[in-house]
Tab-separated table of C-alpha atoms in Angstrom:
chain	number	residue	atom	x	y	z
A	793	MET	CA	89.892	24.777	128.559
A	794	THR	CA	87.049	26.930	128.417
A	795	ALA	CA	83.702	25.479	127.988
A	796	THR	CA	81.852	26.731	125.013
A	797	ALA	CA	78.330	27.285	125.733
A	798	LEU	CA	76.042	26.060	123.092
A	799	LYS	CA	72.844	27.646	122.717
A	800	LEU	CA	70.333	25.513	120.897
A	801	GLU	CA	67.454	27.151	119.287
A	802	ARG	CA	64.196	25.589	120.151
A	803	PHE	CA	61.423	25.133	117.644
A	804	ASP	CA	58.748	23.875	119.891
A	805	PRO	CA	55.996	26.253	120.780
A	806	ALA	CA	57.029	28.926	123.181
A	807	PRO	CA	55.284	29.046	126.458
A	808	HIS	CA	52.068	31.000	126.155
A	809	THR	CA	51.587	33.776	128.430
A	810	GLY	CA	48.535	35.286	126.768
A	811	GLU	CA	46.963	32.159	125.314
A	812	ARG	CA	43.511	33.620	125.133
A	813	ASN	CA	44.658	36.549	122.933
A	814	ASP	CA	46.455	34.249	120.455
A	815	ASN	CA	43.435	32.014	120.152
A	816	ASN	CA	41.217	35.007	119.486
A	817	GLU	CA	43.522	36.153	116.696
A	818	SER	CA	43.707	32.670	115.313
A	819	VAL	CA	39.914	32.272	115.319
A	820	LEU	CA	39.499	35.687	113.712
A	821	MET	CA	42.049	34.791	111.030
A	822	GLN	CA	40.364	31.463	110.380
A	823	ARG	CA	36.982	33.142	110.114
A	824	ALA	CA	38.379	35.807	107.745
A	825	ARG	CA	40.006	33.110	105.613
A	826	ALA	CA	36.808	31.075	105.529
A	827	GLU	CA	34.744	34.127	104.524
A	828	ALA	CA	37.274	35.104	101.841
A	829	TYR	CA	37.292	31.533	100.565
A	830	ALA	CA	33.481	31.447	100.470
A	831	GLU	CA	33.335	34.782	98.642
A	832	GLY	CA	35.992	33.666	96.141
A	833	TYR	CA	34.247	30.336	95.652
A	834	ALA	CA	30.887	32.070	95.055
A	835	ALA	CA	32.484	34.517	92.603
A	836	GLY	CA	34.176	31.626	90.770
A	837	GLN	CA	30.923	29.687	90.621
A	838	ALA	CA	29.077	32.719	89.214
A	839	ALA	CA	31.765	33.321	86.586
A	840	ALA	CA	31.834	29.643	85.623
A	841	SER	CA	28.049	29.559	85.458
A	842	GLY	CA	28.024	32.630	83.199
A	843	ARG	CA	30.638	31.086	80.889
A	844	ALA	CA	28.748	27.799	80.868
A	845	GLU	CA	25.558	29.605	79.852
A	846	GLU	CA	27.417	31.418	77.044
A	847	HIS	CA	28.864	28.099	75.892
A	848	ASN	CA	25.407	26.500	76.022
A	849	HIS	CA	23.952	29.299	73.855
A	850	LEU	CA	26.856	28.962	71.429
A	851	ALA	CA	26.487	25.163	71.311
A	852	ALA	CA	22.724	25.460	70.703
A	853	ALA	CA	23.269	27.975	67.878
A	854	LEU	CA	25.927	25.740	66.365
A	855	ALA	CA	23.618	22.701	66.606
A	856	ARG	CA	20.825	24.621	64.834
A	857	ALA	CA	23.209	25.731	62.072
A	858	ILE	CA	24.481	22.178	61.578
A	859	GLU	CA	20.925	20.843	61.521
A	860	ARG	CA	19.962	23.392	58.833
A	861	GLU	CA	23.012	22.429	56.790
A	862	VAL	CA	22.239	18.721	57.119
A	863	VAL	CA	18.622	19.279	56.067
A	864	MET	CA	19.641	21.455	53.101
A	865	ALA	CA	22.610	19.301	52.003
A	866	PRO	CA	20.666	16.876	49.751
A	867	ALA	CA	18.843	19.705	47.982
A	868	ARG	CA	22.041	21.713	47.550
A	869	ALA	CA	23.929	18.640	46.317
A	870	MET	CA	21.113	17.840	43.890
A	871	GLU	CA	21.094	21.385	42.540
A	872	GLU	CA	24.891	21.536	42.219
A	873	ALA	CA	25.021	18.122	40.553
A	874	GLY	CA	22.186	19.146	38.239
A	875	GLY	CA	24.031	22.339	37.333
A	876	ALA	CA	27.185	20.366	36.562
A	877	VAL	CA	25.258	17.852	34.430
A	878	LYS	CA	23.486	20.692	32.620
A	879	MET	CA	26.827	22.351	31.820
A	880	LEU	CA	28.096	19.009	30.535
A	881	LEU	CA	25.001	18.547	28.399
A	882	GLN	CA	25.250	22.090	27.065
A	883	THR	CA	28.772	21.249	25.964
A	884	ILE	CA	27.983	17.813	24.531
A	885	PHE	CA	24.512	18.324	23.009
A	886	PRO	CA	25.551	20.736	20.253
A	887	THR	CA	28.212	18.288	19.056
A	888	LEU	CA	25.832	15.335	19.310
A	889	SER	CA	23.036	17.179	17.547
A	890	GLU	CA	25.436	18.256	14.799
A	891	LYS	CA	26.586	14.668	14.294
A	892	GLY	CA	23.135	13.091	14.572
A	893	PHE	CA	21.074	15.817	12.908
A	894	ALA	CA	20.917	14.325	9.406
A	895	ALA	CA	19.758	10.918	10.667
A	896	GLU	CA	17.139	12.441	12.987
A	897	ALA	CA	15.807	14.830	10.344
A	898	ALA	CA	15.601	12.107	7.682
A	899	SER	CA	13.852	9.805	10.177
A	900	ALA	CA	11.311	12.470	11.176
A	901	PHE	CA	10.538	13.296	7.541
A	902	ALA	CA	10.273	9.613	6.591
A	903	ARG	CA	7.786	8.966	9.414
A	904	ALA	CA	5.691	11.964	8.364
A	905	ALA	CA	5.711	10.975	4.687
A	906	ARG	CA	5.250	7.215	5.065
A	907	GLY	CA	2.381	5.870	2.925
A	908	SER	CA	0.715	9.223	2.494
A	909	GLY	CA	0.791	9.468	-1.287
A	910	ARG	CA	1.461	13.201	-0.997
A	911	GLY	CA	3.411	13.548	-4.177
A	912	VAL	CA	6.908	14.984	-4.239
A	913	ILE	CA	8.297	15.908	-0.854
A	914	GLU	CA	10.564	18.932	-0.902
A	915	ILE	CA	13.181	18.913	1.853
A	916	ALA	CA	14.885	22.219	2.639
A	917	VAL	CA	18.103	21.923	4.611
A	918	SER	CA	21.397	23.769	5.164
A	919	LYS	CA	24.215	23.109	2.703
A	920	GLN	CA	26.348	21.223	5.239
A	921	HIS	CA	23.624	18.605	5.853
A	922	ALA	CA	22.076	18.320	2.371
A	923	ALA	CA	24.012	15.276	1.114
A	924	ALA	CA	23.625	13.283	4.352
A	925	VAL	CA	19.869	14.001	4.651
A	926	GLU	CA	19.347	13.036	0.993
A	927	LYS	CA	21.179	9.711	1.418
A	928	LEU	CA	19.446	8.809	4.700
A	929	PHE	CA	15.945	9.833	3.563
A	930	ALA	CA	16.306	7.711	0.417
A	931	ALA	CA	17.256	4.729	2.605
A	932	LEU	CA	14.429	5.298	5.135
A	933	ALA	CA	11.629	6.106	2.642
A	934	PRO	CA	12.560	4.193	-0.518
A	935	GLY	CA	9.157	4.546	-2.224
A	936	GLU	CA	8.770	8.309	-1.712
A	937	ALA	CA	9.510	10.879	-4.359
A	938	PHE	CA	11.543	13.728	-2.878
A	939	GLU	CA	13.868	16.498	-3.740
A	940	ILE	CA	16.563	18.159	-1.585
A	941	ARG	CA	16.888	21.934	-1.688
A	942	VAL	CA	19.628	23.923	0.021
A	943	ASP	CA	18.121	26.818	1.958
A	944	PRO	CA	20.680	29.442	3.089
A	945	ALA	CA	18.173	30.719	5.675
A	946	LEU	CA	18.380	27.379	7.514
A	947	ALA	CA	21.465	27.093	9.680
A	948	GLY	CA	22.639	24.639	12.252
A	949	SER	CA	20.301	21.818	13.095
A	950	SER	CA	17.061	22.808	11.417
A	951	ALA	CA	15.290	21.590	8.301
A	952	ARG	CA	11.817	21.486	6.811
A	953	ALA	CA	9.880	19.143	4.563
A	954	THR	CA	6.873	20.343	2.568
A	955	TRP	CA	4.400	18.576	0.270
A	956	SER	CA	1.054	19.406	-1.210
A	957	GLY	CA	-1.269	20.076	1.681
A	958	GLY	CA	1.265	20.062	4.526
A	959	GLY	CA	4.760	19.904	5.896
A	960	VAL	CA	6.998	19.213	8.869
A	961	GLU	CA	9.506	21.474	10.615
A	962	PHE	CA	12.475	19.854	12.299
A	963	ASP	CA	14.636	21.965	14.626
A	964	MET	CA	17.037	19.915	16.683
A	965	ASP	CA	18.545	23.006	18.356
A	966	ALA	CA	15.092	23.949	19.688
A	967	ALA	CA	14.546	20.347	20.849
A	968	VAL	CA	17.911	20.371	22.668
A	969	ALA	CA	17.072	23.713	24.312
A	970	ALA	CA	13.677	22.318	25.393
A	971	CYS	CA	15.371	19.195	26.821
A	972	LEU	CA	17.865	21.299	28.781
A	973	ASP	CA	15.057	23.523	30.056
A	974	ALA	CA	13.007	20.490	31.133
A	975	PHE	CA	16.095	19.020	32.819
A	976	GLU	CA	16.738	22.251	34.727
A	977	LYS	CA	13.098	22.447	35.874
A	978	ALA	CA	13.231	18.823	37.044
A	979	ILE	CA	16.420	19.473	39.033
A	980	HIS	CA	14.916	22.568	40.706
A	981	SER	CA	11.745	20.619	41.481
A	982	LEU	CA	13.713	17.749	43.064
A	983	ALA	CA	15.874	20.197	45.000
A	984	SER	CA	12.733	21.957	46.304
A	985	GLU	CA	11.246	18.628	47.441
A	986	LYS	CA	14.460	17.703	49.280
A	987	SER	CA	14.562	21.035	51.147
A	988	ILE	CA	11.022	20.713	52.494
């Protein structure tokens, strides 16, 4: 039998013949690594610092924009709500004034004529409201002498009462327009106060 020679590879450090040279290389490599690490770390810090500053500027701008929006929100909400209510009123008021015109006109004329002894009161009104105004005025001013006259020049929600020495104009459309105008001014005024 032949003996097989086994050669085992060794992984322990080889004997150093030039130990000083290896140490010098090792120290130089460590120093180079340390310097490269320090340079990389400094570059990373500078880049991170620059990004952080950009983010801080962006966050500050965003905070200012949000603050402006928060301050302006009540005024804007008030103005938008006022605009919506005004649109609703512009839709509803004409119908309401059409329905309530005869009663309001008769009431205004009765108040103006009450106990004045002015003689016959002549009430001019559009054809569509003549019968209702006549009936309501008679009920509101039972002792007054009056006469209803259809005036084709009067349309919509307007009427007039005349008597010797005076008269009263009643224009519900103008009153509604004045109310809407006053409402709009009030909303703008409130919105201006909220934005200050």
